[in-house]
Short mmCIF file of C-alpha atoms in Angstrom, two decimals:
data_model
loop_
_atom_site.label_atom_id
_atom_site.label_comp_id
_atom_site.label_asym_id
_atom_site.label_seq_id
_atom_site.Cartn_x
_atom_site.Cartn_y
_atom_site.Cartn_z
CA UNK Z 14 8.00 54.44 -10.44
CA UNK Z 15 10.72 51.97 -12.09
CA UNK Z 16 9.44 48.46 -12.78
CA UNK Z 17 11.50 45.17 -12.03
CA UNK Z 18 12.29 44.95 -15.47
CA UNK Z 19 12.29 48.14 -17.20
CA UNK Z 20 15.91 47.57 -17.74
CA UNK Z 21 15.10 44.29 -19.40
CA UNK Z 22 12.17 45.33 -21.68
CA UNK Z 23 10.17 42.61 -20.76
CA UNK Z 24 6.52 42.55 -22.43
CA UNK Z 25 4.02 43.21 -19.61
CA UNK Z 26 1.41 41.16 -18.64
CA UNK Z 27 -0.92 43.10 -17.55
CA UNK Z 28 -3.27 44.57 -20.65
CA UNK Z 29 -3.59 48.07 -21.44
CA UNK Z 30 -7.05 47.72 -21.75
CA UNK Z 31 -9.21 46.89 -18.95
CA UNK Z 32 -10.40 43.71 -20.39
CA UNK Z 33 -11.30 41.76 -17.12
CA UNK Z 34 -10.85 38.12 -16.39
CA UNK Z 35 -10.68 37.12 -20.02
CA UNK Z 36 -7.19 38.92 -19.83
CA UNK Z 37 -6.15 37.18 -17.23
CA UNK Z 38 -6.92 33.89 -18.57
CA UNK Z 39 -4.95 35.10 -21.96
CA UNK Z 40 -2.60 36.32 -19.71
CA UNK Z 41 -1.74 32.90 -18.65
CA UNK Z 42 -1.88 31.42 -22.02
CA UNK Z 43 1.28 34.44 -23.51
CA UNK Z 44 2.78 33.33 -20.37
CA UNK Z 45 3.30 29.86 -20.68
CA UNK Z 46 4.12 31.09 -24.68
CA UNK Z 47 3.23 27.12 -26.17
CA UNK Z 48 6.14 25.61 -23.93
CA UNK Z 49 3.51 23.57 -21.82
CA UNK Z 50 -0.19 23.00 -22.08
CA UNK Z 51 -2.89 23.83 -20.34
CA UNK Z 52 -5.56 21.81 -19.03
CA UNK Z 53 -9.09 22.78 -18.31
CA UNK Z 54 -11.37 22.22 -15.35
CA UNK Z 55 -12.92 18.77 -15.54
CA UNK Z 56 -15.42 19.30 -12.68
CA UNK Z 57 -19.47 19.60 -13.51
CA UNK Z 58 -20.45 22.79 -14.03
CA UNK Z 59 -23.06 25.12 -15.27
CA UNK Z 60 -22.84 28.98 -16.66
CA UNK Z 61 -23.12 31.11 -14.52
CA UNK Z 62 -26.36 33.33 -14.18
CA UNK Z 63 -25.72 36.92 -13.91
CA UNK Z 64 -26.13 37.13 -10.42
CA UNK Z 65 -23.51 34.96 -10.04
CA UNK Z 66 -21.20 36.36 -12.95
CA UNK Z 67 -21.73 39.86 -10.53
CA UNK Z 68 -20.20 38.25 -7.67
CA UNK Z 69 -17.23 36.97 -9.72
CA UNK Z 70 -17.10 40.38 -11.10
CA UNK Z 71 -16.09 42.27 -8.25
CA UNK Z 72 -13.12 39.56 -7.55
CA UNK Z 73 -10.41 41.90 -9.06
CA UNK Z 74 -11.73 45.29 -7.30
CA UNK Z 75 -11.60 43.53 -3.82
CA UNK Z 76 -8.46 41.91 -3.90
CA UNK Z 77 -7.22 45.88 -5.03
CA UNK Z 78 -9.75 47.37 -2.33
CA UNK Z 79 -8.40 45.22 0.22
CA UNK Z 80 -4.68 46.39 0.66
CA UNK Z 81 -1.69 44.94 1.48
CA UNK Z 82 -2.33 40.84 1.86
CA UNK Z 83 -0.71 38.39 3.10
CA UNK Z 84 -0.22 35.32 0.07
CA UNK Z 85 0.45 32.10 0.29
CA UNK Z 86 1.73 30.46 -3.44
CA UNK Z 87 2.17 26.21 -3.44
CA UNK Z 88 3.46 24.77 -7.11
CA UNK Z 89 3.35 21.66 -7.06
CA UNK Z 90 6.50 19.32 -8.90
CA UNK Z 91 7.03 16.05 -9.42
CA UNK Z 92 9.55 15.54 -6.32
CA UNK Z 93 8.45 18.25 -4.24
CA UNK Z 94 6.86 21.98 -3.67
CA UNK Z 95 8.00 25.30 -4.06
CA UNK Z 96 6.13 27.56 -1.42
CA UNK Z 97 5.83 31.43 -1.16
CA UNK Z 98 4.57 33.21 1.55
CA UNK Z 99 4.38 36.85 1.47
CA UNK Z 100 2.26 40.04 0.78
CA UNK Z 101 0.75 41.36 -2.59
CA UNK Z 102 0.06 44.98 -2.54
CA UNK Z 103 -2.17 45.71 -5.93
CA UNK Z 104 -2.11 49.31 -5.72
CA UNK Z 105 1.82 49.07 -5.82
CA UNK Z 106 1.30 46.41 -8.11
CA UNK Z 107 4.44 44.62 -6.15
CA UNK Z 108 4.99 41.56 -3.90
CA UNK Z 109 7.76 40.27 -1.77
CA UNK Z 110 7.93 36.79 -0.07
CA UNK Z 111 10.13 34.35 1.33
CA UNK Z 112 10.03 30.65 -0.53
CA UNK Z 113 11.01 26.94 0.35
CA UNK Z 114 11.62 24.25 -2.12
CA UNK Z 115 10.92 20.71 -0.69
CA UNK Z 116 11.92 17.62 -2.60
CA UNK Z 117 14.86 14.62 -2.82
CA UNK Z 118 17.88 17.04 -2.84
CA UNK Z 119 18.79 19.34 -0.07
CA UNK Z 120 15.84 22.20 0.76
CA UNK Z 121 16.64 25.40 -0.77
CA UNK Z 122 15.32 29.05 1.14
CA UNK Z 123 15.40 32.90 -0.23
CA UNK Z 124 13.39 35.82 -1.06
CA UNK Z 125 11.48 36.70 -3.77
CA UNK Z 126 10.51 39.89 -4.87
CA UNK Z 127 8.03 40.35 -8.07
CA UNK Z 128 5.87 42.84 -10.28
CA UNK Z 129 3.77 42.56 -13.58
CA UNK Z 130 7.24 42.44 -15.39
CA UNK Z 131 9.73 39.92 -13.55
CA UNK Z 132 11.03 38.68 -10.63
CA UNK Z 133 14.26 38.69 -8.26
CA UNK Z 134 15.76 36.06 -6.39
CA UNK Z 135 18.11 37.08 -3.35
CA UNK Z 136 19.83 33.82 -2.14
CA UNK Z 137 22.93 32.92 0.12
CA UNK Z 138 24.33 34.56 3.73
CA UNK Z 139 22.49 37.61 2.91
CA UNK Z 140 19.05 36.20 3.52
CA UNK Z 141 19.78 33.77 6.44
CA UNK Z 142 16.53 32.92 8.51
CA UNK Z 143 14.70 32.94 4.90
CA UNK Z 144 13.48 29.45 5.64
CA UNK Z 145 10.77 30.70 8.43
CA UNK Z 146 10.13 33.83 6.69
CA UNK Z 147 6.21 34.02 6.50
CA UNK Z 148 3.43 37.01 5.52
CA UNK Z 149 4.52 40.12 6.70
CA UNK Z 150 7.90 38.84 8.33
CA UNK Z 151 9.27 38.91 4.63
CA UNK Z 152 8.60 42.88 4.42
CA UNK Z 153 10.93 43.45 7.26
CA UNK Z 154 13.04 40.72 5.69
CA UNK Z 155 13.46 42.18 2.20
CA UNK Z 156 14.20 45.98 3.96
CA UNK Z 157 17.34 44.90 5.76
CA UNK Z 158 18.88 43.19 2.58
CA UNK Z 159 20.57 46.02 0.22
CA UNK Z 160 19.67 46.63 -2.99
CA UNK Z 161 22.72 44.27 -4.62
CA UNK Z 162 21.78 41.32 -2.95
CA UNK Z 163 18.73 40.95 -5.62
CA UNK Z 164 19.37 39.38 -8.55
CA UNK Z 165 16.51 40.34 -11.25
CA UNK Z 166 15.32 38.49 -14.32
CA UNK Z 167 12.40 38.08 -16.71
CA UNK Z 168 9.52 35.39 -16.25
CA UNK Z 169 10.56 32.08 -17.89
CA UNK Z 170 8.21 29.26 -18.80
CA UNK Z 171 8.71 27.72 -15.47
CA UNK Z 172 5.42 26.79 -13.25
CA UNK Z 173 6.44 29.14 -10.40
CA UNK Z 174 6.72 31.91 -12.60
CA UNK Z 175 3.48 31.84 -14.39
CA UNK Z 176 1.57 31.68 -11.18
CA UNK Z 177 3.37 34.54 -9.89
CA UNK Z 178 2.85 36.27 -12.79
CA UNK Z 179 -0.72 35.38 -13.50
CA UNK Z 180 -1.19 36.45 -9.67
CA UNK Z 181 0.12 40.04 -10.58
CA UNK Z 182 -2.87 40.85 -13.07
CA UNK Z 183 -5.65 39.86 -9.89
CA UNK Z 184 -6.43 43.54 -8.83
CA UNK Z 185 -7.83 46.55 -10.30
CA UNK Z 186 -9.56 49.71 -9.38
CA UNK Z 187 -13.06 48.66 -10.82
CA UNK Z 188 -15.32 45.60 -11.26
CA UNK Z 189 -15.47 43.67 -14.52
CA UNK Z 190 -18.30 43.79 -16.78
CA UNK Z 191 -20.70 41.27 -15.35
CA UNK Z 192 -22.47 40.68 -18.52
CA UNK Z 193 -19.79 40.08 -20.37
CA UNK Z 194 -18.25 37.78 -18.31
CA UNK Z 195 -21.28 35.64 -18.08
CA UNK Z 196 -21.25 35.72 -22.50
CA UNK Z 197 -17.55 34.69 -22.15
CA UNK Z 198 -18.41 31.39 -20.81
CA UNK Z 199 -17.56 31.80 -16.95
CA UNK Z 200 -19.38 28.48 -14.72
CA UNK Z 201 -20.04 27.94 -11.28
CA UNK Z 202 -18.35 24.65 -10.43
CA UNK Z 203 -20.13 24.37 -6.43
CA UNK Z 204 -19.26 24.88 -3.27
CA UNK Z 205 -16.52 23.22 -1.12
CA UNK Z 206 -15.83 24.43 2.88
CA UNK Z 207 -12.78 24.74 4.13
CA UNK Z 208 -11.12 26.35 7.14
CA UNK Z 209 -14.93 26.49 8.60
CA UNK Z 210 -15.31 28.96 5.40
CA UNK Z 211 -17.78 28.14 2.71
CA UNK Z 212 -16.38 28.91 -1.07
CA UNK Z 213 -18.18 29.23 -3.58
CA UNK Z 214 -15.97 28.10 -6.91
CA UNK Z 215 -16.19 29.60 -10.47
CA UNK Z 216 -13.90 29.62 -13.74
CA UNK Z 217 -13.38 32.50 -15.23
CA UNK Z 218 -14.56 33.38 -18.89
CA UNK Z 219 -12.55 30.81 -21.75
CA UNK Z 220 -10.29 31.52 -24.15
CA UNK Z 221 -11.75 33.07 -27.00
CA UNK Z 222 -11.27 32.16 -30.55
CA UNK Z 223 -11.55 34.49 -33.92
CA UNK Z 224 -13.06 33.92 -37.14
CA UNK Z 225 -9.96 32.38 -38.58
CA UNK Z 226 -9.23 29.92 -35.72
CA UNK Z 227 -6.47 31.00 -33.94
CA UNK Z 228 -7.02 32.05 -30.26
CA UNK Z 229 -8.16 36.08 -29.75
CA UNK Z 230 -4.72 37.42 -28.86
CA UNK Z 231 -2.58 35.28 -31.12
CA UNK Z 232 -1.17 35.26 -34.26
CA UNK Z 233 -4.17 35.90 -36.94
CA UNK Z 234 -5.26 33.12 -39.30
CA UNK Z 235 -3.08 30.81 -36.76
CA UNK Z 236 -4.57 27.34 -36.18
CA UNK Z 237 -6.23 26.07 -33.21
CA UNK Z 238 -3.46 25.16 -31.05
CA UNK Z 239 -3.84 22.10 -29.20
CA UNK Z 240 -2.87 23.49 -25.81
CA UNK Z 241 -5.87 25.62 -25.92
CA UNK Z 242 -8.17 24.74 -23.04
CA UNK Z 243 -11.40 24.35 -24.13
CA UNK Z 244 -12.45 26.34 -20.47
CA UNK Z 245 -11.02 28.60 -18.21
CA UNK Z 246 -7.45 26.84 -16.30
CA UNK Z 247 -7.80 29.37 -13.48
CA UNK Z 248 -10.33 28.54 -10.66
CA UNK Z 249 -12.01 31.46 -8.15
CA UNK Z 250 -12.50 30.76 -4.87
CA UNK Z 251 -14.75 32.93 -3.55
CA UNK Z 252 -15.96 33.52 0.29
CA UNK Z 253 -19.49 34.77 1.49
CA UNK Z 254 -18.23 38.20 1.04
CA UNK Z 255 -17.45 37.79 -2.34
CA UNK Z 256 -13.60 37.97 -1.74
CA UNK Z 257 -11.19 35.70 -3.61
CA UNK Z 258 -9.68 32.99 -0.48
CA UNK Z 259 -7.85 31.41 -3.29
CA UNK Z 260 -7.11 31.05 -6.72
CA UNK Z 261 -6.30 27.54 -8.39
CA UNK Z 262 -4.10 27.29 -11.72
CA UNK Z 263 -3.76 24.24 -13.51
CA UNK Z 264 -1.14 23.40 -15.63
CA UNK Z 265 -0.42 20.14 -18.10
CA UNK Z 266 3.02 20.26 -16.80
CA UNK Z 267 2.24 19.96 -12.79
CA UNK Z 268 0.68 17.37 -11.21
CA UNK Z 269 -2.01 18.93 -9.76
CA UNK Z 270 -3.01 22.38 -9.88
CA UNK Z 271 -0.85 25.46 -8.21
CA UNK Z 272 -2.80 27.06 -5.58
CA UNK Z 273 -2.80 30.79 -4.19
CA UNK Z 274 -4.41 31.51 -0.86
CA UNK Z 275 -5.62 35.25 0.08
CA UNK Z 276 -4.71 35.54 3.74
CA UNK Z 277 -5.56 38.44 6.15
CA UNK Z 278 -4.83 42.12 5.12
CA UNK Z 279 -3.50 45.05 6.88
CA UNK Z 280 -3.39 48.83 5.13
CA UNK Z 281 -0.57 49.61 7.27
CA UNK Z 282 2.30 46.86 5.26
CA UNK Z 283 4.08 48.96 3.17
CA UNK Z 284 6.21 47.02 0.44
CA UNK Z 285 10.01 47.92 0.45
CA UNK Z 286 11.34 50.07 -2.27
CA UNK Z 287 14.81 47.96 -2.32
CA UNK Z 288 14.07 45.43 -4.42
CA UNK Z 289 13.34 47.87 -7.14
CA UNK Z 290 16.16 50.31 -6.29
CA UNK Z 291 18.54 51.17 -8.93
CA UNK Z 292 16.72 49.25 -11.92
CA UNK Z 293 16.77 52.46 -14.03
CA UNK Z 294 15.38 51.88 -17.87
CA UNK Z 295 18.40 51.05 -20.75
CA UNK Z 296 20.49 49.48 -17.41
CA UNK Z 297 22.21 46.28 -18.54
CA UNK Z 298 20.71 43.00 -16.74
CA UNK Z 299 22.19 41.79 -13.97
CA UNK Z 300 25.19 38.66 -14.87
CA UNK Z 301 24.07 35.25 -13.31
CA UNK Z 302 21.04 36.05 -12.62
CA UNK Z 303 19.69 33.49 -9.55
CA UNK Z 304 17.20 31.04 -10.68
CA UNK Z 305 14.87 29.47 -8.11
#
C-alpha cells in the first residue's frame, strides 16, 4: 500500500519500535524539529498509580480497536481557527476531512487528506460545498474528487500539521506497557465533565533525557535544549470506558492548546483510495503544492 509521501521520502513518524506513548510524545518533539517550543502542563498533578497508568495504557489499542471515527481537530491562531472534521481509520493508518479557517481575512474551505508521512490539500471549484463538509460527509466528499485535484506535501513546522501528525501515531494493535509508562513519569491531572461525560485527564510519560544531556532521541552528547518540556505537552482525555474523547496538544507557539475530539465510530466507513492514487515511490513531488 503506497504512502502519501513515498514519493517524497519523508521520515516517518511513527517508530519502528513499539515504544508506546513515550514515542508519541518524541514524536511531537522531531515534529516541531526546534522551530517552536513546547510547553508543559501547568495543572496539579500526581503520578499515576498503576491502576491508573493501565487505563492510560490501553488508549492506543482502543482508538485502533474502535474503527473508523469520526475527528474533530481545532488549532487555535492568533486571529482565528483552523478546524478539521473528518474520520481517522488506524488500521489504514489514513484520514480524510474537510477544514475551515476562521479569522480577519476572507474564510478559506477544502479537504484534507493525511497519513503518518504527509498531507494533501485539494482546494478551489473542485471541492465546492467543502465548507459544511463534516465526519463521514468528507468520505463521500474526497471519492467524487479525482486523483489530480490533491496536491501532496510533507509536514512543515506549522501547528496544524503537527497535530495532524502527532494524531496519526494514536492507534496500535496492542496496549502499552503499563509499568513502564507509570516509570516514565505519566500523572493524573483530575477529572473535568463535559458533554454529560466524565473524563478522566492524564499526561503521557515525559521526555526522556540520556546520560549526556541531550533528549533520548536526539543528537548524543547534545545539550539540554530549552524547548524541552519538563512534562508531557499532550493531554489524554479519557471516558469511563477508558476510551480517548480527546486529546489536547500544547504548543509555545498557539495560544492555547490544539484540541482533538474522538467522535462516534462506525466499522462500515471505508477511507477512499484517491487521495493516495498514483503516488508511486521515486515519483517527482507535485509543483505548487497547496498550503493550508
Amino acid at each position: 500500500m503506497s504512502t502519501m509521501f513515498e514519493k517524497t521520502r519523508v521520515r516517518r513518524l511513527v517508530p519502528r519500535t513499539k515504544a508506546g506513548l513515550a514515542a508519541v510524545t518524541m514524536a511531537l518533539l522531531a515534529a516541531v524539529a526546534g522551530t517552536a517550543a513546547l510547553t508543559g502542563g501547568g495543572e496539579d498533578s500526581r503520578p499515576v498509580t498503576l491502576e491508573e497508568a493501565e487505563r492510560l495504557a490501553a488508549v492506543r489499542f482502543h482508538a485502533y480497536e474502535a474503527g473508523p471515527t469520526r475527528v474533530e481537530v481545532s488549532v487555535p491562531g492568533g486571529t482565528g481557527d483552523t478546524v478539521v472534521d473528518g474520520v481517522v481509520d488506524y488500521r489504514a493508518h489514513r484520514a480524510v476531512g474537510g477544514y475551515a479557517t476562521s479569522g480577519a481575512g476572507p474564510a478559506q474551505h477544502g479537504m484534507l487528506a493525511w497519513d503518518a508521512t504527509g498531507l494533501a490539500v485539494a482546494v478551489g471549484p473542485a471541492v465546492k460545498g467543502a465548507a459544511a463538509v463534516r465526519g463521514s460527509g468528507a468520505l463521500r466528499a474526497a471519492e467524487r474528487l479525482s486523483s489530480r485535484d490533491w496536491s501532496p506535501r510533507a509536514y512543515s513546522s506549522d501547528p496544524l500539521d503537527v497535530v495532524l501528525h502527532v494524531m496519526m501515531v494514536l492507534g496500535q494493535d496492542r496496549p502499552d506497557n503499563a509499568q513502564l509508562l507509570a516509570q516514565g513519569g505519566a500523572r493524573r491531572l483530575g477529572q473535568r465533565t463535559e458533554g454529560g461525560v466524565t473524563y478522566t485527564l492524564f499526561t503521557g510519560p515525559r521526555p526522556q533525557r540520556d546520560k549526556d544531556g541531550g533528549t533520548r532521541g536526539g543528537r548524543k552528547g547534545a545539550s539540554p535544549a530549552p524547548d524541552r518540556p519538563a512534562t508531557s505537552p499532550l493531554t489524554y482525555w479519557l471516558d469511563g470506558q477508558d476510551r480517548l474523547g480527546r486529546l489536547e496538544v500544547r504548543l509555545a507557539s498557539l495560544p492555547r492548546p490544539a484540541r482533538v475530539d474522538f467522535k462516534d465510530s462506525d466499522t462500515k466507513w471505508k477511507l477512499p483510495q484517491k487521495p493516495w492514487q498514483g503516488l508511486m515511490p521515486g515519483a517527482p513531488r507535485a509543483p505548487g503544492a497547496a498550503r493550508t
